[in-house]
mmCIF file of C-alpha atoms and ligand atoms in Angstrom:
data_model
loop_
_atom_site.group_PDB
_atom_site.id
_atom_site.type_symbol
_atom_site.label_atom_id
_atom_site.label_comp_id
_atom_site.label_asym_id
_atom_site.label_seq_id
_atom_site.Cartn_x
_atom_site.Cartn_y
_atom_site.Cartn_z
ATOM 1 C CA MET A 20 176.272 71.142 146.432
ATOM 2 C CA SER A 21 172.813 71.407 144.910
ATOM 3 C CA ALA A 22 169.948 72.844 147.127
ATOM 4 C CA ILE A 23 166.975 71.470 144.946
ATOM 5 C CA THR A 24 167.246 68.849 142.793
ATOM 6 C CA MET A 25 164.123 67.135 140.665
ATOM 7 C CA ARG A 26 164.313 63.994 138.762
ATOM 8 C CA GLU A 27 161.589 63.412 135.642
ATOM 9 C CA LEU A 28 158.427 65.733 137.686
ATOM 10 C CA THR A 29 155.404 65.095 137.257
ATOM 11 C CA LYS A 30 152.334 66.116 137.594
ATOM 12 C CA VAL A 31 149.095 65.595 136.006
ATOM 13 C CA TYR A 32 146.162 67.441 137.291
ATOM 14 C CA PRO A 33 142.766 64.922 138.490
ATOM 15 C CA ASN A 34 141.108 66.750 134.836
ATOM 16 C CA GLY A 35 144.380 65.442 132.682
ATOM 17 C CA VAL A 36 146.487 68.079 132.257
ATOM 18 C CA ARG A 37 149.706 67.437 132.427
ATOM 19 C CA ALA A 38 151.153 69.932 133.477
ATOM 20 C CA LEU A 39 155.353 68.909 134.551
ATOM 21 C CA ASP A 40 155.969 66.739 132.490
ATOM 22 C CA ALA A 41 159.292 64.518 133.579
ATOM 23 C CA LEU A 42 161.002 67.562 134.300
ATOM 24 C CA ASP A 43 164.917 67.703 135.462
ATOM 25 C CA LEU A 44 166.477 70.524 136.885
ATOM 26 C CA GLU A 45 168.841 71.561 139.352
ATOM 27 C CA ILE A 46 169.055 74.243 141.234
ATOM 28 C CA ALA A 47 172.588 75.490 142.659
ATOM 29 C CA ASP A 48 172.661 76.475 147.325
ATOM 30 C CA GLY A 49 172.367 80.323 147.740
ATOM 31 C CA GLU A 50 170.734 80.486 143.273
ATOM 32 C CA PHE A 51 169.201 83.468 142.693
ATOM 33 C CA PHE A 52 167.187 81.037 140.255
ATOM 34 C CA ALA A 53 164.050 82.523 137.275
ATOM 35 C CA LEU A 54 161.792 80.584 135.902
ATOM 36 C CA LEU A 55 160.671 82.442 132.958
ATOM 37 C CA GLY A 56 158.250 81.368 130.760
ATOM 38 C CA PRO A 57 154.321 81.948 128.771
ATOM 39 C CA SER A 58 151.371 82.130 131.449
ATOM 40 C CA GLY A 59 150.236 78.324 131.765
ATOM 41 C CA CYS A 60 154.044 77.170 130.933
ATOM 42 C CA GLY A 61 153.555 75.229 134.151
ATOM 43 C CA LYS A 62 155.821 77.575 136.579
ATOM 44 C CA THR A 63 153.622 77.637 139.586
ATOM 45 C CA THR A 64 153.295 74.148 138.996
ATOM 46 C CA LEU A 65 156.934 73.943 139.513
ATOM 47 C CA LEU A 66 157.329 76.190 142.628
ATOM 48 C CA ARG A 67 153.717 74.249 144.289
ATOM 49 C CA THR A 68 155.299 70.850 144.275
ATOM 50 C CA ILE A 69 158.580 72.175 145.090
ATOM 51 C CA ALA A 70 156.656 73.343 148.800
ATOM 52 C CA GLY A 71 154.802 70.732 148.678
ATOM 53 C CA LEU A 72 151.389 72.096 148.229
ATOM 54 C CA GLU A 73 150.952 70.077 145.372
ATOM 55 C CA THR A 74 151.782 66.358 145.126
ATOM 56 C CA ALA A 75 154.112 65.006 142.259
ATOM 57 C CA SER A 76 152.191 62.235 139.937
ATOM 58 C CA GLY A 77 155.668 60.858 138.424
ATOM 59 C CA GLY A 78 159.706 61.617 139.982
ATOM 60 C CA ARG A 79 161.443 62.937 143.132
ATOM 61 C CA VAL A 80 162.435 66.423 144.572
ATOM 62 C CA HIS A 81 165.045 66.180 146.924
ATOM 63 C CA ILE A 82 166.042 69.864 149.142
ATOM 64 C CA GLY A 83 169.413 69.360 150.090
ATOM 65 C CA GLU A 84 170.034 65.650 150.991
ATOM 66 C CA ARG A 85 166.876 65.084 151.942
ATOM 67 C CA ASP A 86 164.341 63.282 149.209
ATOM 68 C CA VAL A 87 161.271 65.583 150.364
ATOM 69 C CA THR A 88 158.998 63.993 147.459
ATOM 70 C CA ALA A 89 156.662 62.673 150.176
ATOM 71 C CA LEU A 90 156.486 65.503 153.072
ATOM 72 C CA PRO A 91 154.196 67.916 153.606
ATOM 73 C CA PRO A 92 154.391 71.416 153.430
ATOM 74 C CA GLY A 93 155.168 72.383 156.368
ATOM 75 C CA ARG A 94 158.745 70.024 157.386
ATOM 76 C CA ARG A 95 160.401 70.536 154.058
ATOM 77 C CA ASP A 96 162.335 73.543 155.265
ATOM 78 C CA VAL A 97 161.167 76.494 152.230
ATOM 79 C CA ALA A 98 159.171 79.458 152.722
ATOM 80 C CA MET A 99 156.947 80.593 149.014
ATOM 81 C CA VAL A 100 155.857 83.577 149.141
ATOM 82 C CA PHE A 101 152.638 84.553 146.711
ATOM 83 C CA GLN A 102 151.634 86.833 144.361
ATOM 84 C CA ASP A 103 148.399 88.050 146.222
ATOM 85 C CA TYR A 104 150.789 87.898 149.510
ATOM 86 C CA ALA A 105 147.970 85.839 150.776
ATOM 87 C CA LEU A 106 148.076 87.612 154.392
ATOM 88 C CA PHE A 107 145.976 87.280 157.119
ATOM 89 C CA PRO A 108 143.553 90.369 157.241
ATOM 90 C CA HIS A 109 142.205 90.772 160.419
ATOM 91 C CA MET A 110 145.586 90.075 162.213
ATOM 92 C CA THR A 111 148.693 92.536 162.617
ATOM 93 C CA VAL A 112 151.825 93.186 160.574
ATOM 94 C CA GLN A 113 152.802 91.564 163.764
ATOM 95 C CA ASP A 114 150.726 88.609 164.155
ATOM 96 C CA ASN A 115 151.704 88.106 159.904
ATOM 97 C CA ILE A 116 155.351 87.915 160.325
ATOM 98 C CA ALA A 117 154.937 85.490 163.471
ATOM 99 C CA TYR A 118 151.808 83.493 162.039
ATOM 100 C CA PRO A 119 154.337 80.382 161.036
ATOM 101 C CA LEU A 120 156.701 80.215 164.449
ATOM 102 C CA ARG A 121 152.839 79.932 166.356
ATOM 103 C CA ILE A 122 152.611 76.967 163.848
ATOM 104 C CA LYS A 123 156.008 75.824 165.216
ATOM 105 C CA LYS A 124 155.382 75.745 168.720
ATOM 106 C CA VAL A 125 157.405 78.809 169.651
ATOM 107 C CA ASP A 126 156.675 80.534 172.462
ATOM 108 C CA ARG A 127 155.223 83.533 172.241
ATOM 109 C CA ARG A 128 157.783 85.529 173.840
ATOM 110 C CA ALA A 129 160.375 84.605 171.091
ATOM 111 C CA ARG A 130 157.965 85.116 168.498
ATOM 112 C CA ALA A 131 157.024 88.500 168.717
ATOM 113 C CA ASP A 132 160.774 89.073 169.724
ATOM 114 C CA LYS A 133 161.762 87.462 166.247
ATOM 115 C CA ALA A 134 158.297 89.353 164.246
ATOM 116 C CA ALA A 135 159.971 92.503 165.378
ATOM 117 C CA GLU A 136 163.433 91.937 165.454
ATOM 118 C CA THR A 137 162.700 91.334 161.108
ATOM 119 C CA ALA A 138 160.495 93.668 160.733
ATOM 120 C CA ASP A 139 163.436 95.787 161.223
ATOM 121 C CA GLU A 140 165.439 94.565 159.098
ATOM 122 C CA LEU A 141 163.003 95.356 156.401
ATOM 123 C CA GLY A 142 162.451 98.435 157.586
ATOM 124 C CA LEU A 143 158.704 97.659 158.502
ATOM 125 C CA GLY A 144 159.996 99.127 162.273
ATOM 126 C CA ALA A 145 156.975 100.874 162.683
ATOM 127 C CA LEU A 146 153.978 99.312 161.510
ATOM 128 C CA LEU A 147 154.055 95.942 163.303
ATOM 129 C CA GLN A 148 150.213 97.272 165.222
ATOM 130 C CA ARG A 149 149.514 97.756 161.815
ATOM 131 C CA ARG A 150 146.559 95.619 159.620
ATOM 132 C CA PRO A 151 147.151 94.870 156.387
ATOM 133 C CA GLY A 152 144.390 96.939 154.298
ATOM 134 C CA GLN A 153 146.216 100.017 156.134
ATOM 135 C CA LEU A 154 149.323 99.340 153.738
ATOM 136 C CA SER A 155 150.416 99.722 150.552
ATOM 137 C CA GLY A 156 151.048 97.308 148.067
ATOM 138 C CA GLY A 157 154.796 97.935 148.176
ATOM 139 C CA GLN A 158 154.815 97.204 152.484
ATOM 140 C CA GLN A 159 152.100 94.405 152.023
ATOM 141 C CA GLN A 160 155.057 93.074 149.790
ATOM 142 C CA ARG A 161 157.757 92.952 152.678
ATOM 143 C CA VAL A 162 155.331 92.157 155.141
ATOM 144 C CA ALA A 163 155.463 88.953 152.824
ATOM 145 C CA LEU A 164 158.464 87.859 152.530
ATOM 146 C CA ALA A 165 159.603 88.281 156.428
ATOM 147 C CA ARG A 166 156.447 86.070 157.442
ATOM 148 C CA ALA A 167 158.541 83.772 154.707
ATOM 149 C CA MET A 168 161.983 84.884 156.058
ATOM 150 C CA ALA A 169 160.846 84.691 159.982
ATOM 151 C CA CYS A 170 161.155 80.759 159.569
ATOM 152 C CA HIS A 171 165.139 81.254 158.151
ATOM 153 C CA PRO A 172 164.234 78.599 155.490
ATOM 154 C CA GLN A 173 166.522 76.775 153.419
ATOM 155 C CA VAL A 174 164.629 77.583 149.995
ATOM 156 C CA PHE A 175 162.488 80.699 148.822
ATOM 157 C CA LEU A 176 159.931 80.631 147.084
ATOM 158 C CA LEU A 177 158.754 83.375 144.858
ATOM 159 C CA ASP A 178 155.803 83.328 142.593
ATOM 160 C CA GLU A 179 156.096 86.528 140.414
ATOM 161 C CA PRO A 180 155.602 88.555 144.133
ATOM 162 C CA LEU A 181 156.815 91.874 142.486
ATOM 163 C CA SER A 182 153.747 91.746 139.382
ATOM 164 C CA ASN A 183 150.612 93.879 141.664
ATOM 165 C CA LEU A 184 153.002 96.591 142.617
ATOM 166 C CA ASP A 185 153.826 99.734 140.168
ATOM 167 C CA ALA A 186 156.828 100.091 138.457
ATOM 168 C CA ARG A 187 158.259 102.679 140.285
ATOM 169 C CA LEU A 188 157.875 100.104 143.410
ATOM 170 C CA ARG A 189 158.858 96.862 141.273
ATOM 171 C CA LEU A 190 162.331 98.135 140.792
ATOM 172 C CA GLU A 191 162.596 99.603 144.266
ATOM 173 C CA ALA A 192 161.227 95.663 145.432
ATOM 174 C CA ARG A 193 163.636 94.629 142.372
ATOM 175 C CA THR A 194 167.106 96.390 144.219
ATOM 176 C CA PHE A 195 166.388 94.894 147.779
ATOM 177 C CA LEU A 196 164.811 91.377 146.804
ATOM 178 C CA LYS A 197 168.374 91.500 145.198
ATOM 179 C CA ARG A 198 170.811 93.192 148.403
ATOM 180 C CA LEU A 199 168.805 90.323 150.736
ATOM 181 C CA GLN A 200 169.309 86.934 148.411
ATOM 182 C CA ARG A 201 173.064 89.019 148.671
ATOM 183 C CA GLU A 202 172.879 89.413 151.953
ATOM 184 C CA LEU A 203 171.269 86.535 153.021
ATOM 185 C CA GLY A 204 172.764 84.170 150.757
ATOM 186 C CA VAL A 205 169.609 81.824 150.555
ATOM 187 C CA THR A 206 168.404 79.713 148.142
ATOM 188 C CA THR A 207 165.947 81.449 146.311
ATOM 189 C CA VAL A 208 163.719 80.012 143.011
ATOM 190 C CA PHE A 209 161.476 83.317 141.400
ATOM 191 C CA VAL A 210 158.471 82.576 139.195
ATOM 192 C CA THR A 211 158.440 85.147 136.346
ATOM 193 C CA HIS A 212 156.771 86.116 133.302
ATOM 194 C CA ASP A 213 158.280 89.189 132.797
ATOM 195 C CA GLN A 214 162.396 88.790 131.242
ATOM 196 C CA ALA A 215 164.109 92.281 131.947
ATOM 197 C CA GLU A 216 162.690 91.109 136.026
ATOM 198 C CA ALA A 217 164.309 87.667 135.729
ATOM 199 C CA LEU A 218 167.928 89.475 134.067
ATOM 200 C CA ALA A 219 167.625 92.031 136.365
ATOM 201 C CA LEU A 220 167.259 90.164 139.328
ATOM 202 C CA ALA A 221 168.531 85.872 138.616
ATOM 203 C CA ASP A 222 171.963 83.843 138.942
ATOM 204 C CA ARG A 223 170.829 81.637 136.573
ATOM 205 C CA ILE A 224 167.291 81.166 134.841
ATOM 206 C CA ALA A 225 165.159 78.067 133.279
ATOM 207 C CA VAL A 226 162.787 79.161 130.096
ATOM 208 C CA MET A 227 159.926 76.938 130.565
ATOM 209 C CA GLU A 228 157.173 75.647 128.454
ATOM 210 C CA GLY A 229 154.915 72.442 128.009
ATOM 211 C CA GLY A 230 155.426 71.717 131.343
ATOM 212 C CA ARG A 231 159.952 70.461 130.448
ATOM 213 C CA ILE A 232 162.928 73.311 131.049
ATOM 214 C CA ARG A 233 163.758 74.055 127.367
ATOM 215 C CA GLN A 234 166.477 75.911 128.125
ATOM 216 C CA VAL A 235 168.891 76.617 131.213
ATOM 217 C CA GLY A 236 171.547 79.298 132.132
ATOM 218 C CA THR A 237 173.189 82.555 133.165
ATOM 219 C CA PRO A 238 170.786 85.520 131.815
ATOM 220 C CA THR A 239 173.992 85.997 129.515
ATOM 221 C CA GLU A 240 173.374 82.466 128.145
ATOM 222 C CA VAL A 241 170.112 82.808 127.931
ATOM 223 C CA PHE A 242 169.213 85.782 126.126
ATOM 224 C CA ARG A 243 172.792 85.730 123.584
ATOM 225 C CA ARG A 244 171.617 86.793 120.176
ATOM 226 C CA PRO A 245 172.567 83.572 117.477
HETATM 227 P P1 ADP B 26 152.010 79.133 134.888
HETATM 228 O O1 ADP B 26 152.483 79.145 136.114
HETATM 229 O O2 ADP B 26 153.150 78.705 133.592
HETATM 230 O O3 ADP B 26 151.291 80.370 134.660
HETATM 231 P P2 ADP B 26 151.059 77.095 136.126
HETATM 232 O O4 ADP B 26 151.302 75.702 136.145
HETATM 233 O O5 ADP B 26 149.947 77.746 136.318
HETATM 234 O O6 ADP B 26 151.219 77.186 134.970
HETATM 235 O O7 ADP B 26 149.497 75.951 134.666
HETATM 236 C C1 ADP B 26 150.221 74.397 134.013
HETATM 237 C C2 ADP B 26 148.818 73.999 133.567
HETATM 238 O O8 ADP B 26 148.116 73.309 134.749
HETATM 239 C C3 ADP B 26 147.510 74.978 132.887
HETATM 240 O O9 ADP B 26 147.290 74.050 131.475
HETATM 241 C C4 ADP B 26 146.982 74.717 133.660
HETATM 242 O O10 ADP B 26 146.028 75.558 133.422
HETATM 243 C C5 ADP B 26 146.950 73.717 134.515
HETATM 244 N N1 ADP B 26 146.129 73.712 135.723
HETATM 245 C C6 ADP B 26 147.113 75.045 136.682
HETATM 246 N N2 ADP B 26 146.509 74.554 138.163
HETATM 247 C C7 ADP B 26 146.039 73.772 137.987
HETATM 248 C C8 ADP B 26 144.679 72.455 138.737
HETATM 249 N N3 ADP B 26 144.256 72.664 139.604
HETATM 250 N N4 ADP B 26 143.625 71.999 137.993
HETATM 251 C C9 ADP B 26 143.903 71.832 137.024
HETATM 252 N N5 ADP B 26 144.728 72.300 135.977
HETATM 253 C C10 ADP B 26 145.704 73.245 136.122
HETATM 254 P P1 ADP B 27 148.937 81.911 136.922
HETATM 255 O O1 ADP B 27 149.217 81.533 135.639
HETATM 256 O O2 ADP B 27 149.656 83.158 137.721
HETATM 257 O O3 ADP B 27 149.830 80.867 137.530
HETATM 258 P P2 ADP B 27 146.364 80.951 136.743
HETATM 259 O O4 ADP B 27 145.342 82.527 136.736
HETATM 260 O O5 ADP B 27 146.752 80.008 135.831
HETATM 261 O O6 ADP B 27 147.694 81.405 137.963
HETATM 262 O O7 ADP B 27 145.824 80.286 137.909
HETATM 263 C C1 ADP B 27 145.330 81.220 139.773
HETATM 264 C C2 ADP B 27 144.251 79.486 140.281
HETATM 265 O O8 ADP B 27 144.221 78.580 139.843
HETATM 266 C C3 ADP B 27 146.047 78.454 141.100
HETATM 267 O O9 ADP B 27 145.976 78.547 142.186
HETATM 268 C C4 ADP B 27 146.111 76.919 139.856
HETATM 269 O O10 ADP B 27 146.572 76.405 140.647
HETATM 270 C C5 ADP B 27 144.383 77.083 139.868
HETATM 271 N N1 ADP B 27 144.024 76.590 138.215
HETATM 272 C C6 ADP B 27 144.628 77.532 136.978
HETATM 273 N N2 ADP B 27 144.407 76.385 135.852
HETATM 274 C C7 ADP B 27 143.206 75.321 136.214
HETATM 275 C C8 ADP B 27 142.318 74.391 136.173
HETATM 276 N N3 ADP B 27 142.184 74.184 134.845
HETATM 277 N N4 ADP B 27 141.701 74.135 136.760
HETATM 278 C C9 ADP B 27 141.691 74.363 137.927
HETATM 279 N N5 ADP B 27 142.491 75.434 138.483
HETATM 280 C C10 ADP B 27 142.798 75.650 137.870
#
């Protein structure tokens, strides 16, 4: 079954830039899927359109059986992790992780339990009362992942989540993401402009160019030399 189906998906920004151009793509249930391509090819726009943070100008997006094209982000059962993590600086780690649960009106006690449990799974158990400014880049990245995981979304959307980490932390984070994906089996769409990263992480890769999919396949298929 397809977790995410995009049909003739088009996004034209108000300034006339056609960031997605009748794009067709299917992502399978449980897949770790990388979107690869040069800056400006439309990767972030595609992710934001799946999340509902951008409205499609044309075409459809399905998540599972549901047509979500007209649904707001909160009703799509997806969680997105941003490049800069977008943590709330004035909130503790615990409150950052629990924030989406608060939006969903989960009661205080259950939120605290869920935040603590998720933090433990990600090795953040000792950091619950800290604020983001008191954490390393790698720890902030884990908090952003924990916040995304706490709601048990059907789909994870990651926009270059490793790009702010140094080389050593990035390697560690790759291993960590891969393990998480294997254990949770959540469909994950991962944006990167780094070929090595796509190769190391992805079950399949789509190479984008000018708002379209130029090529899609397993890492071996995409990177095979002619
Ligand atoms: P990528 O993530 O691959 O770098 P983007 O999706 O960010 O690509 O951008 C695709 C195209 O859309 C680029 O030409 C970019 O300048 C343009 N674009 C992105 N966001 C906006 C926006 N909010 N308003 C207008 N144009 C945008
Ligand atoms: P990336 O390449 O990582 O997608 P960018 O630096 O291209 O990031 O874009 C950063 C932010 O600026 C994004 O929110 C994007 O939507 C917005 N943006 C990009 N291009 C334009 C543009 N031409 N007009 C308005 N906003 C834009």
